[in-house]
Amino acid sequence: MKIIIKDLRASINGQAILKGVDLELDSGHVHALMGPNGSGKSTLSNVIFGHPAFEVTGGEVLVDGDNILEMEPNERALLGLFLAFQYPVEVPGVTVGRFLKRAVDIRAGESKTKGFVKELREMMDYLEIDQQFINRYLNEGFSGGEKKRMEILQMLMLKPTFAILDETDSGLDIDALRIVSKGVNKLREGNFGALIITHYQRILNHIRPDYVHIMYQGRVVTSGGGDLVDALEAHGYDWIREQYGIEEENDVQSVSSD
Amino acid sequence: MSSTDVAVFRGTDQIERYIDSLREPQWMLDIRRRALKAFESMNWPTTEDEEWRRSDISSYDFDRYGYVGEAAAAPAVSESAAPESGAQRSGTIRFRGGSCTELTLDPALAQQGVVFETLSALFENGVRNNSQSHAAAVTAVRKLLESRTAEFENRMYAWHYAAWTHGVVLCVPRFVEISRPFEVVMEHEGDEALSAPQVVAVLDEGARATMLYTVEGEEKGEVVLNEAIDVNVADAARLELYSHYQLNIDSSAFSNGRAEIGRDGAFHSFVASFGGMFTKLRMDARLNGTGGDIDLDGLYFASEDQHMDLGTVQSHNALNANSRTFYKGAVKDEAHAIYQGLIRVARNASQTDAYLTNNSLLLNDGARSDSIPGLNINTDDVKCSHGSTTGKIDPLQLYYLQTRGFSYEAARITLVQGFLEEVIVRAPEPVQDRLRELVEARILAEYDPDQD
């Protein structure tokens, strides 16, 4: 799968967040997207999926040549895209088991009972999730770490071709981070690509990215190999700003969704 | 099919003639005549009455309706037949219109003194046979109905007790515990038909039973249902009563439920309301003994231009009793749902623990929901609370499911089912899946307001 983002512009409540994002992603590689708070990283992931709060004001997102911006979020998912939410949504009254069965059936285009429960149990074991979670309502009353692990469980069950992980590492202790990374690395064995959105380098010690992209003030300002992470870690985001001659914009505020 | 509609009596001025035509014990006829007197002295409830404020019945002409009676051609079901082996029920009574078409009772239970009968059969058997359990049942029914009809809250109730058309009774003797449910199905039919069933359940000390009661109808034909459900749960007894309402969109249902609960007794009512153009269902449960327990659950789904008015009363008249009401529903199209709930705590009812919750989900603009919880507390040392919410489907939840591949419609169904699941799981196990399916079908049903 090849994802080409061209001059993507989007706003929320009339405020421009994405100001012309250009980015190329593909399955077969893990990409990291880094940048300071408010740079538009989370907005980018939600615009790729069609979050109703954001308005696309220009540009396109091509998946294997087709612009997906007019598609419903579920149509985008059925192309093989997956989004691990920064803040997974609680869905009361819908058990994890029932939800995943339905989601897997939709993905497969048919109802397959055979092997589902077995695979679910194996994946839960792999991610060190207690089996009792099958009968709990999705994300309701889960701790932050449990919610993030549940996102990874969904990813393993749905087997996307390309996954976007939106700050999955934030708020995770080292143990949870290890488990989440294990989940991503498991898929990496096949035809799979990912965009790891993060503020910190920590998760990238567990999931070594093939490419790193730096976002600043609504644009991707530079891309490079995995070694860019180390440079960023050593010099900080100010170094990026100076390096690429970005001036402080007074009108840019930190956006809460990022 | 309205061939069994054999209404001889039509119009409220015919009630006296109707009563005169009945073969019932004198005390029952006395109740009817007393109710008729009250009926004649009262006016129909109006929107001036608080309980009827949002349910206007002034457009009804109740004289139009003919009373359903027992059809001459109905199969005779004089003797109880045993249910088929392996049956999931302890017994089944089925009515079509005013006629009983099926009656079964596990013989082992009959042997233990359980009475599960139509009211007309009870009155005949109780008088004719020398059956002790039937005689005891008659006494119990008499005691309950006489106390119930000591006064009439409104003309609708008085009308019912004067003119009730057919009924069932379940009496469970002391310390008989029955796990398999009793099923009662009332299929209403005819057009411009008044159906006024009387349901009686009496559980003696320490008895336990479950009743599944279904009110349904044919696809066409206007039926007005004016039913009463009278329950007595004696000390340490427990009754679970599931009532399901699914009349057609031309019909109306008025239901007046009343339960008296003794010391350490427990009553669990689950009301599922799906059908009818105009529905007013009330369940009034009274804790009369120390340590009693009430659970009143409700699930409603109003769509098209349905009007559904559901009410509960939790009355605490004794120490240390608990009650809990939980009504949850979805409202779609141009429907209007109303919930009125009252917690009443008498002066002597210390250490009461009572709460009520009502949550409505509006599925589109144009759907309406009113929630009116009330507290009437006359003592200190109580724990009472109520909460009600009316909300819409959360767009973030919708988006979340869509990113997992759920279509917009599939996501909506899942979310509404999830919203209602919390109350569905409180229904008796055998009906839960049916409720989930009904909810899904309702969400998918399209509504054309210009259709009529």
XYZ file of C-alpha atoms in Angstrom:
710
model
C 0.000 0.000 0.000
C 1.215 3.439 -0.888
C -0.168 6.513 0.817
C 0.631 9.868 -0.715
C -0.445 12.983 1.115
C -0.333 16.109 -1.030
C -0.607 19.669 0.239
C -3.194 18.602 2.833
C -4.921 21.469 4.601
C -7.475 21.176 7.391
C -9.013 23.270 10.088
C -11.145 22.930 13.178
C -13.668 25.578 14.167
C -12.233 27.806 11.465
C -8.704 27.567 12.782
C -6.163 26.163 10.310
C -4.153 23.271 11.750
C -2.734 21.510 8.723
C -1.160 23.998 6.361
C -0.027 21.929 3.434
C 1.228 18.543 4.563
C 3.255 16.549 2.068
C 4.149 13.017 3.089
C 4.703 9.634 1.508
C 4.051 6.459 3.456
C 4.026 2.797 2.520
C 3.440 -0.654 3.881
C 6.612 -2.593 4.414
C 8.126 0.217 6.445
C 7.643 1.825 9.812
C 7.514 5.584 9.734
C 7.755 7.820 12.749
C 6.113 11.222 12.855
C 7.567 13.505 15.488
C 6.996 17.057 16.426
C 6.201 19.373 19.294
C 2.738 19.687 20.803
C 0.379 21.613 18.581
C 2.259 20.847 15.404
C -0.755 18.993 13.931
C 0.328 15.352 14.284
C -2.934 14.058 15.761
C -4.967 16.218 13.436
C -3.199 14.600 10.513
C -4.121 11.109 11.713
C -7.760 12.080 12.255
C -8.051 13.842 8.915
C -6.688 10.732 7.212
C -9.587 8.844 8.847
C -12.318 11.432 8.356
C -12.953 12.663 11.895
C -16.190 14.700 11.720
C -14.814 17.666 13.676
C -12.169 18.558 11.101
C -12.774 20.332 7.848
C -10.499 19.546 4.944
C -9.763 22.791 3.137
C -7.397 21.525 0.483
C -5.116 18.829 -0.813
C -5.530 15.084 -1.098
C -4.734 11.765 0.479
C -4.106 9.084 -2.136
C -4.169 5.431 -1.160
C -2.805 3.392 -4.040
C -3.812 6.243 -6.306
C -7.367 6.838 -5.011
C -8.252 9.975 -3.094
C -9.889 8.784 0.112
C -10.995 12.141 1.491
C -14.567 11.735 0.255
C -14.894 8.250 1.727
C -16.709 7.369 4.954
C -14.364 6.410 7.812
C -15.465 2.758 7.569
C -14.655 2.665 3.847
C -11.166 3.909 4.646
C -10.845 1.200 7.320
C -11.865 -1.466 4.835
C -8.987 -0.419 2.547
C -6.760 -1.819 5.277
C -6.109 1.310 7.295
C -6.193 1.316 11.076
C -6.001 4.088 13.642
C -4.944 3.457 17.222
C -6.521 6.348 19.087
C -4.625 8.640 21.395
C -7.734 8.658 23.603
C -9.689 5.442 22.917
C -13.440 5.971 23.221
C -15.526 4.178 25.834
C -18.449 2.224 24.398
C -20.744 1.182 27.278
C -22.928 -1.866 26.838
C -20.803 -3.360 24.049
C -18.512 -6.136 25.241
C -14.990 -6.483 23.882
C -15.837 -9.966 22.582
C -19.021 -8.941 20.790
C -17.398 -5.832 19.357
C -14.312 -7.618 18.049
C -16.362 -10.449 16.557
C -18.448 -7.929 14.651
C -15.425 -5.899 13.558
C -13.545 -8.984 12.371
C -16.636 -10.190 10.457
C -17.002 -6.817 8.767
C -13.328 -6.804 7.829
C -13.586 -10.328 6.421
C -16.871 -9.595 4.643
C -18.437 -12.708 6.196
C -19.253 -14.200 9.551
C -16.538 -16.604 10.559
C -17.040 -18.274 13.892
C -14.303 -20.808 13.370
C -11.082 -19.910 15.067
C -12.172 -16.468 16.228
C -12.254 -17.184 19.935
C -9.028 -19.173 19.774
C -7.205 -16.378 17.981
C -8.648 -13.750 20.326
C -7.438 -15.680 23.360
C -3.978 -16.136 21.843
C -3.658 -12.453 21.029
C -4.815 -11.498 24.499
C -2.217 -13.799 25.996
C 0.412 -12.309 23.732
C -0.471 -8.790 24.880
C -0.798 -9.947 28.501
C -4.454 -8.924 28.680
C -6.613 -10.803 31.179
C -9.195 -13.031 29.452
C -11.930 -11.502 31.587
C -11.725 -8.418 29.407
C -13.653 -10.326 26.712
C -16.826 -9.769 28.702
C -16.131 -6.210 29.780
C -17.669 -3.259 28.019
C -15.229 -1.772 25.513
C -12.828 0.628 27.246
C -15.340 1.412 29.980
C -13.508 1.829 33.255
C -10.215 0.733 31.681
C -6.997 2.347 32.871
C -5.021 4.378 30.334
C -2.611 1.510 29.761
C -5.437 -1.017 29.369
C -7.085 1.177 26.748
C -3.860 1.427 24.742
C -3.340 -2.315 24.901
C -6.944 -2.793 23.745
C -6.161 -0.654 20.699
C -3.230 -2.918 19.873
C -5.392 -5.998 20.410
C -7.892 -4.601 17.893
C -5.044 -3.970 15.483
C -3.766 -7.532 15.793
C -7.258 -8.942 15.244
C -8.067 -6.685 12.276
C -4.636 -7.103 10.632
C -4.465 -3.809 8.779
C -2.046 -3.163 5.953
C -1.171 0.205 7.373
C -1.707 1.427 10.937
C -1.422 4.865 12.417
C -0.560 4.868 16.103
C -1.477 8.217 17.541
C 0.665 8.831 20.619
C 0.053 5.309 21.767
C 3.093 5.668 23.999
C 1.920 8.678 25.969
C 1.163 7.884 29.574
C 2.436 4.316 29.328
C 4.811 2.855 31.873
C 7.799 0.977 30.549
C 6.104 -2.403 30.879
C 3.023 -1.374 28.911
C 5.244 0.278 26.337
C 7.131 -2.975 25.870
C 3.876 -4.899 25.345
C 2.461 -2.366 22.891
C 5.702 -2.422 20.913
C 5.632 -6.208 20.878
C 2.225 -6.013 19.204
C 3.452 -3.692 16.467
C 6.596 -5.718 15.865
C 4.511 -8.887 15.501
C 2.657 -7.416 12.511
C 5.903 -6.156 11.072
C 6.731 -9.702 10.082
C 4.150 -9.507 7.271
C 3.060 -6.937 4.685
C 2.512 -4.152 7.129
C 3.419 -0.547 7.535
C 2.859 1.929 10.319
C 3.047 5.562 11.182
C 4.082 5.987 14.797
C 3.100 9.423 15.985
C 4.983 10.433 19.054
C 6.359 13.336 20.960
C 9.153 11.331 22.492
C 11.853 9.067 21.291
C 11.139 6.406 23.945
C 8.820 4.166 21.899
C 11.219 4.326 18.974
C 13.793 2.444 21.036
C 11.359 -0.482 20.961
C 10.085 -0.051 17.417
C 12.953 1.042 15.239
C 11.534 3.231 12.462
C 12.767 3.025 8.900
C 11.902 6.654 8.268
C 11.384 9.658 10.481
C 9.326 12.713 9.580
C 9.304 15.902 11.573
C 6.214 18.031 11.730
C 6.214 21.656 12.675
C 3.420 24.203 12.579
C 1.134 22.166 10.329
C 3.743 21.004 7.842
C 6.219 18.174 7.505
C 9.480 20.077 7.517
C 11.935 17.266 7.044
C 12.216 13.535 6.627
C 15.120 11.205 7.141
C 16.283 7.826 8.331
C 16.180 6.416 11.842
C 19.242 8.436 12.853
C 17.136 11.607 12.739
C 15.623 10.456 16.037
C 19.000 10.640 17.702
C 19.726 14.097 16.319
C 16.374 15.290 17.577
C 16.965 13.724 20.956
C 20.375 15.409 21.209
C 19.358 18.887 20.056
C 15.635 19.254 20.763
C 12.857 20.725 18.628
C 14.404 24.207 18.687
C 17.223 22.799 16.650
C 14.707 21.831 13.956
C 13.253 25.300 14.005
C 16.644 26.918 13.567
C 17.776 24.335 11.062
C 14.821 24.938 8.779
C 14.427 28.627 9.417
C 10.931 28.381 10.876
C 9.742 31.559 12.504
C 7.512 31.564 15.543
C 3.942 32.215 14.541
C 2.134 34.267 17.064
C -1.280 33.060 16.000
C -0.528 29.393 16.480
C -1.807 28.086 19.752
C -1.439 24.683 21.189
C -4.439 22.691 20.055
C -5.928 20.431 22.637
C -6.521 17.588 20.246
C -2.836 17.279 19.594
C -59.163 -12.262 11.265
C -61.659 -10.793 13.618
C -64.071 -13.698 13.519
C -63.826 -14.245 17.241
C -64.757 -10.674 17.928
C -68.130 -11.439 19.408
C -68.701 -8.165 21.138
C -72.275 -8.078 22.273
C -71.747 -5.072 24.436
C -70.580 -1.839 22.974
C -70.332 1.446 24.804
C -69.860 2.405 28.414
C -73.614 2.605 28.989
C -73.732 -1.166 28.451
C -71.447 -2.077 31.352
C -74.338 -2.812 33.703
C -75.927 -5.202 31.227
C -72.524 -6.761 30.695
C -72.072 -7.343 34.437
C -75.564 -8.824 34.705
C -74.682 -11.339 32.016
C -71.643 -12.736 33.867
C -71.525 -15.916 35.940
C -69.126 -14.937 38.691
C -69.086 -15.142 42.478
C -71.219 -12.531 44.176
C -68.181 -10.754 45.641
C -66.701 -10.291 42.176
C -69.937 -8.873 40.853
C -70.047 -6.574 43.875
C -66.586 -5.259 43.004
C -67.710 -4.663 39.432
C -70.827 -2.803 40.510
C -68.885 -0.712 42.979
C -66.392 0.115 40.223
C -69.252 0.972 37.887
C -70.655 3.382 40.430
C -67.259 5.048 40.759
C -66.944 5.089 36.981
C -70.266 6.877 36.618
C -69.388 9.468 39.220
C -65.997 10.346 37.731
C -64.772 12.247 34.713
C -62.048 11.019 32.396
C -58.599 12.181 33.443
C -57.556 15.389 31.730
C -54.277 17.143 31.211
C -55.131 19.133 34.348
C -54.289 15.987 36.324
C -50.564 15.847 36.964
C -50.243 12.194 36.019
C -52.030 12.763 32.712
C -50.531 16.152 31.972
C -48.548 14.920 28.985
C -50.990 12.244 27.867
C -54.144 13.777 26.481
C -56.976 11.264 26.028
C -59.670 13.821 25.226
C -59.822 12.721 21.590
C -60.915 9.182 22.521
C -64.561 8.255 22.235
C -64.544 5.280 24.583
C -68.186 4.503 23.739
C -67.084 3.301 20.336
C -65.461 0.133 21.594
C -67.067 -3.290 21.894
C -66.031 -5.545 24.778
C -64.251 -8.676 23.707
C -65.895 -11.727 25.191
C -65.301 -15.452 25.204
C -66.098 -16.760 21.759
C -68.577 -19.590 21.625
C -66.360 -21.380 19.133
C -63.253 -21.265 21.280
C -61.745 -24.649 22.056
C -62.826 -25.865 25.455
C -59.888 -25.866 27.786
C -61.596 -27.024 30.923
C -58.905 -29.427 32.066
C -55.276 -28.476 32.384
C -53.098 -30.232 29.898
C -49.496 -30.991 30.717
C -46.850 -29.065 28.804
C -44.837 -31.085 26.323
C -41.936 -32.899 27.876
C -38.749 -30.881 27.874
C -40.769 -27.666 27.849
C -39.021 -24.559 29.013
C -42.145 -23.392 30.829
C -43.930 -24.463 33.967
C -47.163 -23.659 32.191
C -48.621 -21.571 29.405
C -51.870 -19.700 29.004
C -52.666 -18.184 25.669
C -55.573 -15.954 24.839
C -56.812 -14.864 21.463
C -59.164 -11.963 21.916
C -61.152 -12.870 25.011
C -60.884 -16.610 24.452
C -58.395 -18.960 25.980
C -56.802 -21.067 23.262
C -54.131 -22.886 25.217
C -53.665 -23.845 28.809
C -50.942 -26.060 30.157
C -49.574 -26.636 33.616
C -46.908 -29.009 34.814
C -48.948 -31.699 36.687
C -46.276 -31.944 39.363
C -46.896 -28.284 40.168
C -50.661 -28.752 40.178
C -50.081 -31.528 42.677
C -48.160 -29.130 44.890
C -51.159 -26.825 44.885
C -50.034 -24.340 42.239
C -52.996 -22.722 40.517
C -52.448 -21.375 37.028
C -55.816 -20.751 35.432
C -58.030 -18.390 33.581
C -60.072 -16.359 36.006
C -63.351 -17.680 34.627
C -62.162 -21.263 35.096
C -60.995 -20.471 38.605
C -64.385 -19.102 39.526
C -66.113 -22.199 38.163
C -63.646 -24.735 39.577
C -63.409 -22.961 42.886
C -67.143 -23.154 43.289
C -67.768 -26.578 41.733
C -64.807 -28.733 42.599
C -63.796 -29.565 46.060
C -60.255 -28.548 45.196
C -58.570 -27.021 48.207
C -55.989 -25.156 46.205
C -58.660 -23.608 43.998
C -60.720 -22.598 47.004
C -57.623 -21.028 48.559
C -56.865 -19.252 45.300
C -60.361 -17.815 45.146
C -59.974 -16.498 48.682
C -56.589 -14.987 47.867
C -57.829 -13.355 44.665
C -60.871 -12.013 46.472
C -58.788 -10.522 49.260
C -56.387 -8.890 46.827
C -59.002 -7.480 44.480
C -61.249 -6.240 47.279
C -58.413 -4.316 48.873
C -57.260 -3.085 45.475
C -60.700 -1.695 44.691
C -61.296 0.006 48.025
C -60.888 3.184 46.044
C -60.252 4.095 42.439
C -57.601 6.642 41.494
C -59.235 7.559 38.234
C -61.989 6.702 35.808
C -59.757 4.519 33.641
C -59.065 2.186 36.567
C -62.721 2.153 37.626
C -63.654 1.289 34.059
C -61.303 -1.662 34.120
C -62.598 -3.151 37.368
C -66.208 -2.730 36.231
C -65.750 -4.152 32.766
C -62.715 -6.446 32.752
C -63.173 -8.989 30.009
C -60.929 -11.946 30.773
C -58.009 -12.819 32.955
C -55.451 -15.172 34.397
C -54.361 -16.055 37.861
C -51.185 -17.590 39.236
C -51.212 -18.713 42.862
C -48.121 -20.328 44.333
C -48.513 -21.934 47.772
C -46.189 -21.517 50.744
C -42.522 -22.298 50.150
C -43.034 -23.695 46.669
C -40.117 -22.459 44.573
C -40.415 -22.686 40.801
C -37.567 -21.790 38.499
C -39.075 -22.385 35.045
C -41.289 -19.434 34.104
C -45.030 -19.341 33.608
C -45.957 -17.815 30.295
C -49.055 -15.781 29.542
C -49.668 -14.528 26.020
C -52.589 -12.270 25.257
C -53.089 -11.804 21.572
C -55.546 -9.026 20.990
C -57.654 -8.881 17.883
C -60.663 -7.246 16.345
C -61.344 -3.654 15.479
C -62.730 -1.015 17.794
C -62.315 -3.659 20.447
C -61.976 -3.052 24.148
C -59.840 -5.692 25.753
C -59.612 -5.433 29.512
C -57.556 -8.308 30.884
C -57.053 -8.857 34.569
C -53.784 -10.476 35.620
C -53.445 -11.718 39.181
C -50.358 -13.208 40.789
C -50.395 -14.262 44.419
C -47.299 -15.735 45.991
C -47.735 -17.110 49.451
C -45.042 -17.039 52.104
C -41.606 -18.049 50.821
C -42.879 -18.919 47.331
C -40.863 -18.083 44.225
C -41.941 -17.807 40.613
C -41.343 -16.042 37.318
C -44.050 -14.938 34.910
C -43.514 -13.893 31.310
C -46.482 -11.865 30.149
C -46.805 -10.773 26.537
C -49.359 -8.372 25.118
C -49.459 -8.496 21.353
C -51.909 -8.041 18.533
C -52.598 -8.506 14.894
C -51.119 -6.180 12.327
C -54.373 -4.328 11.767
C -57.370 -3.379 13.848
C -57.706 -0.864 16.618
C -57.701 -2.339 20.091
C -57.938 -0.374 23.309
C -56.327 -2.295 26.102
C -57.285 -1.387 29.642
C -55.576 -3.923 31.827
C -54.802 -4.336 35.466
C -52.033 -6.394 36.962
C -52.483 -7.141 40.646
C -49.702 -8.783 42.558
C -49.341 -9.901 46.119
C -45.934 -11.079 47.273
C -46.204 -12.434 50.813
C -43.418 -12.518 53.393
C -40.125 -13.853 52.044
C -41.696 -14.628 48.673
C -40.245 -13.510 45.361
C -41.911 -12.794 42.041
C -40.239 -11.889 38.812
C -42.699 -10.439 36.304
C -41.696 -9.658 32.747
C -44.321 -7.724 30.763
C -43.915 -7.137 27.062
C -46.135 -4.746 25.094
C -46.304 -4.952 21.360
C -49.699 -3.887 20.035
C -50.042 -2.569 16.491
C -49.620 1.092 15.632
C -53.402 1.739 15.619
C -53.938 0.461 19.143
C -53.715 1.919 22.616
C -52.676 0.404 25.905
C -53.525 1.526 29.416
C -51.972 -0.614 32.092
C -52.342 -0.287 35.794
C -49.984 -2.479 37.778
C -49.972 -2.728 41.540
C -47.813 -4.946 43.726
C -47.985 -5.389 47.488
C -44.809 -6.773 49.011
C -44.553 -8.304 52.474
C -41.730 -8.643 54.968
C -38.466 -9.707 53.274
C -40.422 -10.218 50.058
C -39.010 -9.291 46.677
C -40.652 -8.118 43.499
C -38.843 -7.629 40.220
C -40.825 -6.096 37.387
C -39.437 -5.670 33.905
C -41.587 -3.722 31.463
C -40.666 -3.799 27.772
C -42.669 -1.320 25.724
C -42.489 -1.436 21.946
C -45.977 -1.231 20.499
C -49.068 0.910 20.288
C -49.950 4.361 19.078
C -50.749 5.564 22.584
C -49.393 3.780 25.620
C -49.699 4.529 29.307
C -48.185 1.907 31.557
C -47.836 2.293 35.278
C -46.293 0.016 37.875
C -46.921 0.889 41.482
C -45.034 -1.266 43.975
C -45.540 -1.030 47.720
C -43.173 -2.249 50.375
C -45.398 -3.056 53.324
C -43.037 -5.185 55.404
C -39.573 -4.733 56.862
C -36.710 -5.711 54.604
C -38.667 -5.874 51.366
C -37.050 -5.380 47.993
C -38.286 -3.865 44.743
C -36.602 -3.744 41.351
C -38.519 -1.967 38.634
C -36.823 -2.150 35.256
C -38.104 -0.749 32.013
C -37.030 -0.762 28.390
C -38.853 1.322 25.818
C -38.397 1.999 22.152
C -40.755 4.593 20.713
C -40.674 5.316 16.994
C -42.849 6.700 14.176
C -45.441 8.879 15.948
C -45.855 6.700 19.014
C -46.727 8.225 22.353
C -45.379 6.252 25.312
C -45.993 7.309 28.877
C -44.407 5.044 31.461
C -44.656 5.445 35.192
C -43.372 3.847 38.340
C -44.061 4.293 42.031
C -41.816 2.946 44.746
C -43.748 3.169 48.012
C -41.910 2.554 51.240
C -44.265 1.815 54.110
C -41.913 -0.152 56.338
C -38.426 -0.142 57.805
C -35.244 -1.191 56.126
C -36.573 -1.808 52.654
C -34.807 -1.269 49.334
C -36.120 -0.184 45.999
C -34.526 0.592 42.720
C -36.003 1.738 39.437
C -34.105 1.703 36.177
C -35.898 2.741 32.983
C -33.992 3.159 29.776
C -35.224 3.804 26.279
C -34.628 5.030 22.770
C -36.851 7.475 20.923
C -36.861 7.760 17.163
C -38.672 9.554 14.315
C -41.428 11.787 15.727
C -42.138 9.693 18.786
C -42.642 11.071 22.260
C -41.605 9.180 25.378
C -42.530 10.228 28.881
C -41.295 8.751 32.095
C -42.765 9.675 35.452
C -41.258 8.130 38.549
C -42.045 8.630 42.194
C -40.304 7.516 45.366
C -42.669 7.784 48.305
C -41.379 7.202 51.822
C -43.856 7.010 54.686
C -43.155 8.447 58.129
C -42.384 5.050 59.641
C -40.090 3.882 56.840
C -36.674 4.615 58.297
C -33.505 3.191 56.780
C -35.072 3.241 53.377
C -32.675 2.855 50.480
C -34.296 3.961 47.243
C -33.217 5.271 43.931
C -34.503 5.721 40.449
C -32.769 6.337 37.165
C -34.187 7.156 33.765
C -32.058 7.509 30.642
C -33.364 8.294 27.194
C -31.523 8.344 23.917
C -32.923 10.493 21.118
C -32.011 9.058 17.733
C -32.889 12.085 15.635
C -34.208 15.620 15.792
C -37.949 15.527 16.171
C -37.933 12.721 18.734
C -38.965 13.865 22.210
C -38.457 12.625 25.708
C -39.670 13.983 29.054
C -38.445 12.658 32.344
C -40.202 13.599 35.549
C -38.713 11.990 38.643
C -40.198 12.888 42.012
C -39.485 12.347 45.686
C -42.000 12.429 48.501
C -40.095 11.720 51.682
C -41.650 11.973 55.107
C -38.899 10.789 57.367
C -35.193 11.322 58.023
C -32.686 8.528 57.973
C -33.238 7.537 54.368
C -31.016 7.192 51.355
C -32.896 8.342 48.273
C -31.649 9.546 44.952
C -32.811 9.984 41.432
C -31.190 10.868 38.174
C -32.344 11.257 34.647
C -30.577 11.989 31.405
C -31.633 12.578 27.843
C -28.921 12.413 25.244
C -28.042 11.772 21.658
C -25.694 9.343 20.020
C -22.143 10.493 20.695
C -20.475 11.392 17.360
C -17.105 10.356 18.769
C -18.355 6.859 19.587
C -19.846 6.699 16.104
C -16.529 7.746 14.555
C -14.601 5.274 16.700
C -16.711 2.346 15.493
C -16.559 3.574 11.902
C -12.771 3.537 12.017
C -13.139 -0.169 12.908
C -15.091 -0.775 9.714
C -18.646 -0.421 11.073
C -20.935 1.321 8.606
C -22.848 4.345 9.891
C -25.981 2.219 10.367
C -24.126 -0.704 11.942
C -22.396 1.690 14.323
C -25.721 3.284 15.292
C -27.284 -0.115 15.941
C -24.340 -1.197 18.035
C -24.381 2.007 20.070
C -28.139 1.963 20.712
C -27.999 -1.719 21.621
C -25.086 -0.912 23.897
C -27.032 1.911 25.499
C -29.955 -0.419 26.179
C -27.801 -3.433 27.052
C -27.446 -2.277 30.639
C -31.165 -2.815 31.158
C -31.546 -5.758 28.745
C -29.225 -7.860 30.887
C -31.665 -7.391 33.758
C -34.489 -9.080 31.816
C -35.054 -12.815 32.254
C -32.458 -14.747 30.257
C -34.886 -16.338 27.741
C -36.103 -12.976 26.403
C -32.811 -11.076 26.166
C -31.936 -11.978 22.584
C -35.463 -11.202 21.446
C -35.102 -7.720 22.933
C -31.781 -7.168 21.126
C -33.354 -8.203 17.832
C -36.377 -5.969 18.328
C -34.111 -3.022 19.029
C -32.129 -3.652 15.848
C -35.290 -3.989 13.745
C -36.653 -0.743 15.155
C -33.494 1.194 14.324
C -33.562 -0.118 10.772
C -37.293 0.524 10.219
C -37.871 3.488 7.988
C -40.546 6.002 8.769
C -42.584 7.940 6.279
C -44.615 10.581 8.108
C -46.901 11.104 5.100
C -47.813 7.465 4.879
C -51.150 7.684 6.699
